CSV table of C-alpha atoms in Angstrom, one decimal:
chain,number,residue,atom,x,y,z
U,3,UNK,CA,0.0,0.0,0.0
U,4,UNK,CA,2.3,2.6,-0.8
U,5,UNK,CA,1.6,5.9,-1.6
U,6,UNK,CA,0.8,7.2,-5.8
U,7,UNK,CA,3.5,9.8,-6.9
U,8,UNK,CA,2.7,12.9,-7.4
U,9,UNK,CA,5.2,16.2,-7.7
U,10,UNK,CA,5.1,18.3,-5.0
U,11,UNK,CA,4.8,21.5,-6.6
U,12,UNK,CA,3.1,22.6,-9.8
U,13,UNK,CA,2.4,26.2,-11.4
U,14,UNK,CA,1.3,28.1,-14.4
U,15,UNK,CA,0.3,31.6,-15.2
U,16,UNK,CA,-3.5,32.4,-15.3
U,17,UNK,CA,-4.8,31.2,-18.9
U,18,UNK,CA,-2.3,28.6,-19.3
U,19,UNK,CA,-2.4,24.6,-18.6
U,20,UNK,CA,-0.7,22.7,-16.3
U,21,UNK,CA,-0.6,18.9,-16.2
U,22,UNK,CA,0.1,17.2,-12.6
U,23,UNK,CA,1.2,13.2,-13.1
U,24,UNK,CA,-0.1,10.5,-10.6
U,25,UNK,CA,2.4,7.6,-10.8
U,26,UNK,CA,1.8,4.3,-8.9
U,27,UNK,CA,1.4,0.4,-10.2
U,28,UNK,CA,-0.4,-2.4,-11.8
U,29,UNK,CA,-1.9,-3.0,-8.8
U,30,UNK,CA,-3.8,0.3,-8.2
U,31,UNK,CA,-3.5,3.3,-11.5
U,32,UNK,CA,-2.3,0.5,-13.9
U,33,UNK,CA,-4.8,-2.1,-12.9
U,34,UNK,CA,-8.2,-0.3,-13.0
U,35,UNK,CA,-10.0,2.6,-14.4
U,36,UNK,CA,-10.9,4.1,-11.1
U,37,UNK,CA,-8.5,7.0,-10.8
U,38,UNK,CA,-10.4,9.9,-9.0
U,39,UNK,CA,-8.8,13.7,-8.7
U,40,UNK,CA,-9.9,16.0,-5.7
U,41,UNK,CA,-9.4,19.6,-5.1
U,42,UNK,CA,-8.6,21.0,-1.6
U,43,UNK,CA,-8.6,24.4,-0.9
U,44,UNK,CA,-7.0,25.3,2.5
U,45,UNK,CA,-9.2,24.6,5.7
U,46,UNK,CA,-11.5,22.6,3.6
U,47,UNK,CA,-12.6,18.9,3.0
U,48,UNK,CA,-11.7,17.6,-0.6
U,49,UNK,CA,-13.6,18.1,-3.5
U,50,UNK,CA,-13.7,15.3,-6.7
U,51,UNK,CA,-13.3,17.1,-9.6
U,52,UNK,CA,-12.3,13.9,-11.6
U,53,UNK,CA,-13.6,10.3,-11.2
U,54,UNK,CA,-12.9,7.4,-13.6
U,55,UNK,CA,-10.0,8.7,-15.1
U,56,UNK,CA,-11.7,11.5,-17.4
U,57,UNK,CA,-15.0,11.4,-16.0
U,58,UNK,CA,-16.3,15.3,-14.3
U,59,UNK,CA,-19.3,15.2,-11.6
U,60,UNK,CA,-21.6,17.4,-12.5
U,61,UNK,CA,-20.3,21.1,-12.0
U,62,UNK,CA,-17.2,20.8,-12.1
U,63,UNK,CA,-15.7,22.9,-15.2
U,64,UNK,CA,-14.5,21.4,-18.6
U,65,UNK,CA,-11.1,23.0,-18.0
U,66,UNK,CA,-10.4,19.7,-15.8
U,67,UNK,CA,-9.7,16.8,-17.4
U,68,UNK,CA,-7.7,13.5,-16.9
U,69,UNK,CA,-6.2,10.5,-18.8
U,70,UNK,CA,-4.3,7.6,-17.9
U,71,UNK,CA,-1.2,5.6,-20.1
U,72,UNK,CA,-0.1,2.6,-18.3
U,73,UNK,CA,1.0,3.3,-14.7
U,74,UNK,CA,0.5,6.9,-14.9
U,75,UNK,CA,-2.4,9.1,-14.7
U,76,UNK,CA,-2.5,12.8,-15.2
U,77,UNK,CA,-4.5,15.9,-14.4
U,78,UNK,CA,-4.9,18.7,-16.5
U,79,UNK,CA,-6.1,22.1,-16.1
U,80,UNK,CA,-6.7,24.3,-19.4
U,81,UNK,CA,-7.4,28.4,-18.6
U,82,UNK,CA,-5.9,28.3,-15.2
U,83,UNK,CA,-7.7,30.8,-13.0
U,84,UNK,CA,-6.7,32.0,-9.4
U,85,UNK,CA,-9.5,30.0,-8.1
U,86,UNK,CA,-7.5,26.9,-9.2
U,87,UNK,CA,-4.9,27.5,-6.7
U,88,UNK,CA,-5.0,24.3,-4.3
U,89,UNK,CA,-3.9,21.3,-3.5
U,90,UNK,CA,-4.4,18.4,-5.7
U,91,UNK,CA,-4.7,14.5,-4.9
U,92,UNK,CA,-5.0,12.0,-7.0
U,93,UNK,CA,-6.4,8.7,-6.0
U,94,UNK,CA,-6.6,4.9,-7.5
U,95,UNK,CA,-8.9,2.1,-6.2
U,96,UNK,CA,-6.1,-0.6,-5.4
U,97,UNK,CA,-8.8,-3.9,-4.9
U,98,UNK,CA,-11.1,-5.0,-2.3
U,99,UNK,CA,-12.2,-1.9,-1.4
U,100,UNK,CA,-8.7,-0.4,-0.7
U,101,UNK,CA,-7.9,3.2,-1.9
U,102,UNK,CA,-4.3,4.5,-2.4
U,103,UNK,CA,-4.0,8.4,-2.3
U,104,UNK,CA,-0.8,10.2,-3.9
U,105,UNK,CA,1.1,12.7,-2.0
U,106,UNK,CA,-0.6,15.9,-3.1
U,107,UNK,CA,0.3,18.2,-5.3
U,108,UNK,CA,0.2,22.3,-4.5
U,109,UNK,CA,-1.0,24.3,-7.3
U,110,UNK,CA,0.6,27.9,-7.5
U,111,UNK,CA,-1.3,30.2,-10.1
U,112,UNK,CA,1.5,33.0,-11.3
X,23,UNK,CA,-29.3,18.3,1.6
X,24,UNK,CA,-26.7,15.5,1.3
X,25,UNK,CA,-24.6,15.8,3.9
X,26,UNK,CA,-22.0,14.3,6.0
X,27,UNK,CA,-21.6,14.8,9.7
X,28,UNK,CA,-18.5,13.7,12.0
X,29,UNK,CA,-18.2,13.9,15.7
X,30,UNK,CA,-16.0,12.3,18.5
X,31,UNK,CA,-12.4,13.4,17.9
X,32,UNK,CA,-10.1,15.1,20.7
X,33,UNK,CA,-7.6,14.5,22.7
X,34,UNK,CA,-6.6,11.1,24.1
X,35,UNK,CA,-3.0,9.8,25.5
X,36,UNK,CA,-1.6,7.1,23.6
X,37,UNK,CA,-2.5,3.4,23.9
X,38,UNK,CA,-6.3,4.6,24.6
X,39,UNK,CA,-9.2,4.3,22.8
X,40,UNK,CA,-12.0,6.8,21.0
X,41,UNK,CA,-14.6,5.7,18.7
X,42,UNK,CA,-15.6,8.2,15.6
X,43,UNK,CA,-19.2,8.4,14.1
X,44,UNK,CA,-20.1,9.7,11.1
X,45,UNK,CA,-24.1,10.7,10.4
X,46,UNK,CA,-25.0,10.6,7.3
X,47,UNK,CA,-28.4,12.6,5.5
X,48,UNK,CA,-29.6,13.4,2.2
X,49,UNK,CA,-29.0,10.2,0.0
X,50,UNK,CA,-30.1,6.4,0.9
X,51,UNK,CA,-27.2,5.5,2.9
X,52,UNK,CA,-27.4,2.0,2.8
X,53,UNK,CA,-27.2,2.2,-0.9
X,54,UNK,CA,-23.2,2.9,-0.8
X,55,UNK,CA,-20.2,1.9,0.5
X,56,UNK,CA,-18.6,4.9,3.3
X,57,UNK,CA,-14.6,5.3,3.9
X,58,UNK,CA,-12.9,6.9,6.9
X,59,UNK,CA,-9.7,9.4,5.2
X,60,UNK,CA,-7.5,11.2,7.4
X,61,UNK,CA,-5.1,13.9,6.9
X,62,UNK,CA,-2.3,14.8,9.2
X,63,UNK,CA,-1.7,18.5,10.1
X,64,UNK,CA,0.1,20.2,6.9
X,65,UNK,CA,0.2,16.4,5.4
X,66,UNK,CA,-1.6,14.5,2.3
X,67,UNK,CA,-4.7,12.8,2.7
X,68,UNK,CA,-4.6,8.8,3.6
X,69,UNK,CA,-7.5,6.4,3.4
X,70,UNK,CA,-8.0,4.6,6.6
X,71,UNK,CA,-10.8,2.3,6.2
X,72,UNK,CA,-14.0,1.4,3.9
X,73,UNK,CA,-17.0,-1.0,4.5
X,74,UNK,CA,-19.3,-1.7,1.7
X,75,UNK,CA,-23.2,-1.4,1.4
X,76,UNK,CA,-24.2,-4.2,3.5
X,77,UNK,CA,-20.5,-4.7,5.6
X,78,UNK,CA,-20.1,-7.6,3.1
X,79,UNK,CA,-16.3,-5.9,2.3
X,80,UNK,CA,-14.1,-4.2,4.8
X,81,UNK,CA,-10.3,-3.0,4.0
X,82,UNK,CA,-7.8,-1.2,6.2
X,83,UNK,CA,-4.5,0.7,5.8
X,84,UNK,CA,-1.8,-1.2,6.9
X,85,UNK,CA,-1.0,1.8,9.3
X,86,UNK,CA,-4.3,0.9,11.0
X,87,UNK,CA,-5.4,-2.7,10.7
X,88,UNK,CA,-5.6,-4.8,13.9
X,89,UNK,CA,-6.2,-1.2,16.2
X,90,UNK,CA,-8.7,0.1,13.8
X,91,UNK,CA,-12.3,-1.2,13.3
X,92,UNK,CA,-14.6,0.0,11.0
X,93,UNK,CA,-18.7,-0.7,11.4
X,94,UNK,CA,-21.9,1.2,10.1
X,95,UNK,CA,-25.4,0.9,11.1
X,96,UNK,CA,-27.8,1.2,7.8
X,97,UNK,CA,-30.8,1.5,10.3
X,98,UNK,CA,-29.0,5.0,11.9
X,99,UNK,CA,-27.3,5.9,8.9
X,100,UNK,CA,-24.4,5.8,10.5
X,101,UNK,CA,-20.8,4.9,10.1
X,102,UNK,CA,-18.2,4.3,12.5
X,103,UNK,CA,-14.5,4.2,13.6
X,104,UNK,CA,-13.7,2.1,17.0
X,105,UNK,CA,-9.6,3.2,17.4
X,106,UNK,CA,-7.5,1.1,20.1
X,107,UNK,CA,-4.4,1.8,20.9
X,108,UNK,CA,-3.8,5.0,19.3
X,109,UNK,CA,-0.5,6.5,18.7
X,110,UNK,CA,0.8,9.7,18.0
X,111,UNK,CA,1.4,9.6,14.6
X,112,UNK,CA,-2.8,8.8,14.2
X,113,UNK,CA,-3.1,12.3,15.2
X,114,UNK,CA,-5.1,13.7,12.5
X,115,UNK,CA,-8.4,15.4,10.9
X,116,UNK,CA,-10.9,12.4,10.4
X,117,UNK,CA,-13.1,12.8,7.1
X,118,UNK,CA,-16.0,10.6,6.4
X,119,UNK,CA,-16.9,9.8,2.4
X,120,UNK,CA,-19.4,8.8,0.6
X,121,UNK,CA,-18.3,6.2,-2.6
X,122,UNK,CA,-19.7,6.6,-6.0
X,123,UNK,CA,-20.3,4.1,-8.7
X,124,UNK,CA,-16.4,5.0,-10.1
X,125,UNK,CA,-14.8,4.1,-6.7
X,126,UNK,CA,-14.5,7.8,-6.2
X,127,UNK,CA,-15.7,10.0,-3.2
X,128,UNK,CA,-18.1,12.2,-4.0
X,129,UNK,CA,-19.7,13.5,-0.2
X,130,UNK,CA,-17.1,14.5,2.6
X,131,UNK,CA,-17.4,15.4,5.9
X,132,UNK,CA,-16.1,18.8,7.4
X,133,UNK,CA,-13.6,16.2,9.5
X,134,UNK,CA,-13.1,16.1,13.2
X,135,UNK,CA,-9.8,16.3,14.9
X,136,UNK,CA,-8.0,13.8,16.9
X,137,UNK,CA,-5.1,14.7,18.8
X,138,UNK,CA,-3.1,11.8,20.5
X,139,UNK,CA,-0.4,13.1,23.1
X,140,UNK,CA,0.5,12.6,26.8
């Protein structure tokens, strides 16, 4: 059960993308199309902006969207707005009801 | 209003107990499988337990198995988190969430804090 890879750090000027990585294994990103994305602004609880790789819940903008190759999934953010400054998780379902989160990733907007 | 409610976090010494409950409102509870996530002060978040719909499936983190005990009652809509022996690296904010169909968690809890220290 060890943790997904994520960078620590990640920025872009307002109107630009940015693409955060999620690397983990067969076992969890590789092995099932259940990779979820949240959204946490400080002092509050998460928020799913992604679900099922490239899926968005309702509300959540089209400037979010996510793929997966292999091991790796990734996050990406078109239009960057200040609003978008957070952290990010990613999150793989790893079998038998486990979840593995990654390490977070912090957002800067320029 | 969907909504997700935790209470019975504070302080405790280590090697004592505290049980966590979770009320949940809003959506037909019994209908989805709840996790327990915690996040350590200034940390990342780390899922700590999940039972499914009917307790059919229960998983733990290997920080927490054998101390930890997850449970729910469908009739309360509740969910719950017995901790034993706590230690002071479980010192965190406890979220409850709701799973989607996608594995993903969709409803959270504000969180309530545990603190374990002497």
């Amino acid at each position: 059960q060890s943790a997904l890879t994520q960078p620590p750090s990640a920025s872009g000027s307002p109107g630009q993308s940015v693409t955060i990585s999620c690397t983990g294994t067969s076992s969890d990103v590789g092995g099932y199309n259940y990779v979820s994305w949240y959204q946490q602004h400080p002092g509050k609880a998460p928020k799913l902006m992604i679900y099922e790789v490239s899926k968005r819940p309702s509300g959540v903008p089209d400037r979010f969207s996510g793929s997966k190759s292999g091991n790796t999934a990734s996050l990406t953010v078109s239009g960057l707005q200040a609003e978008d400054e957070a952290d990010y998780y990613c999150s793989s379902y790893a079998g038998s009801i486990h979840v593995v989160f990654g390490g977070g990733t912090k957002l800067t907007v320029l | 209003e969907v909504q997700l409610v935790e209470s019975g976090g504070g302080l405790v010494q280590p090697g004592r107990s505290l049980r966590l409950s979770c009320a949940a409102s809003g959506f037909t509870f019994d209908d989805y499988a709840m996790h327990w996530v915690r996040q350590a002060p200034g940390k990342g978040l780390e899922w700590v337990s999940g039972i499914s719909w009917n307790s059919g499936s229960i998983g733990y983190a290997d920080s927490v198995k054998g101390r930890f005990t997850i449970s729910r009652d469908n009739a309360k809509n509740s969910l719950y988190l017995q901790m034993n022996s706590l230690r002071a690296e479980d010192t965190a904010l406890y979220y409850c969430a709701k799973e989607r169909v996608g594995r993903a968690f969709d409803i959270w809890g504000q969180g309530t804090m545990v603190t374990v220290s002497s």
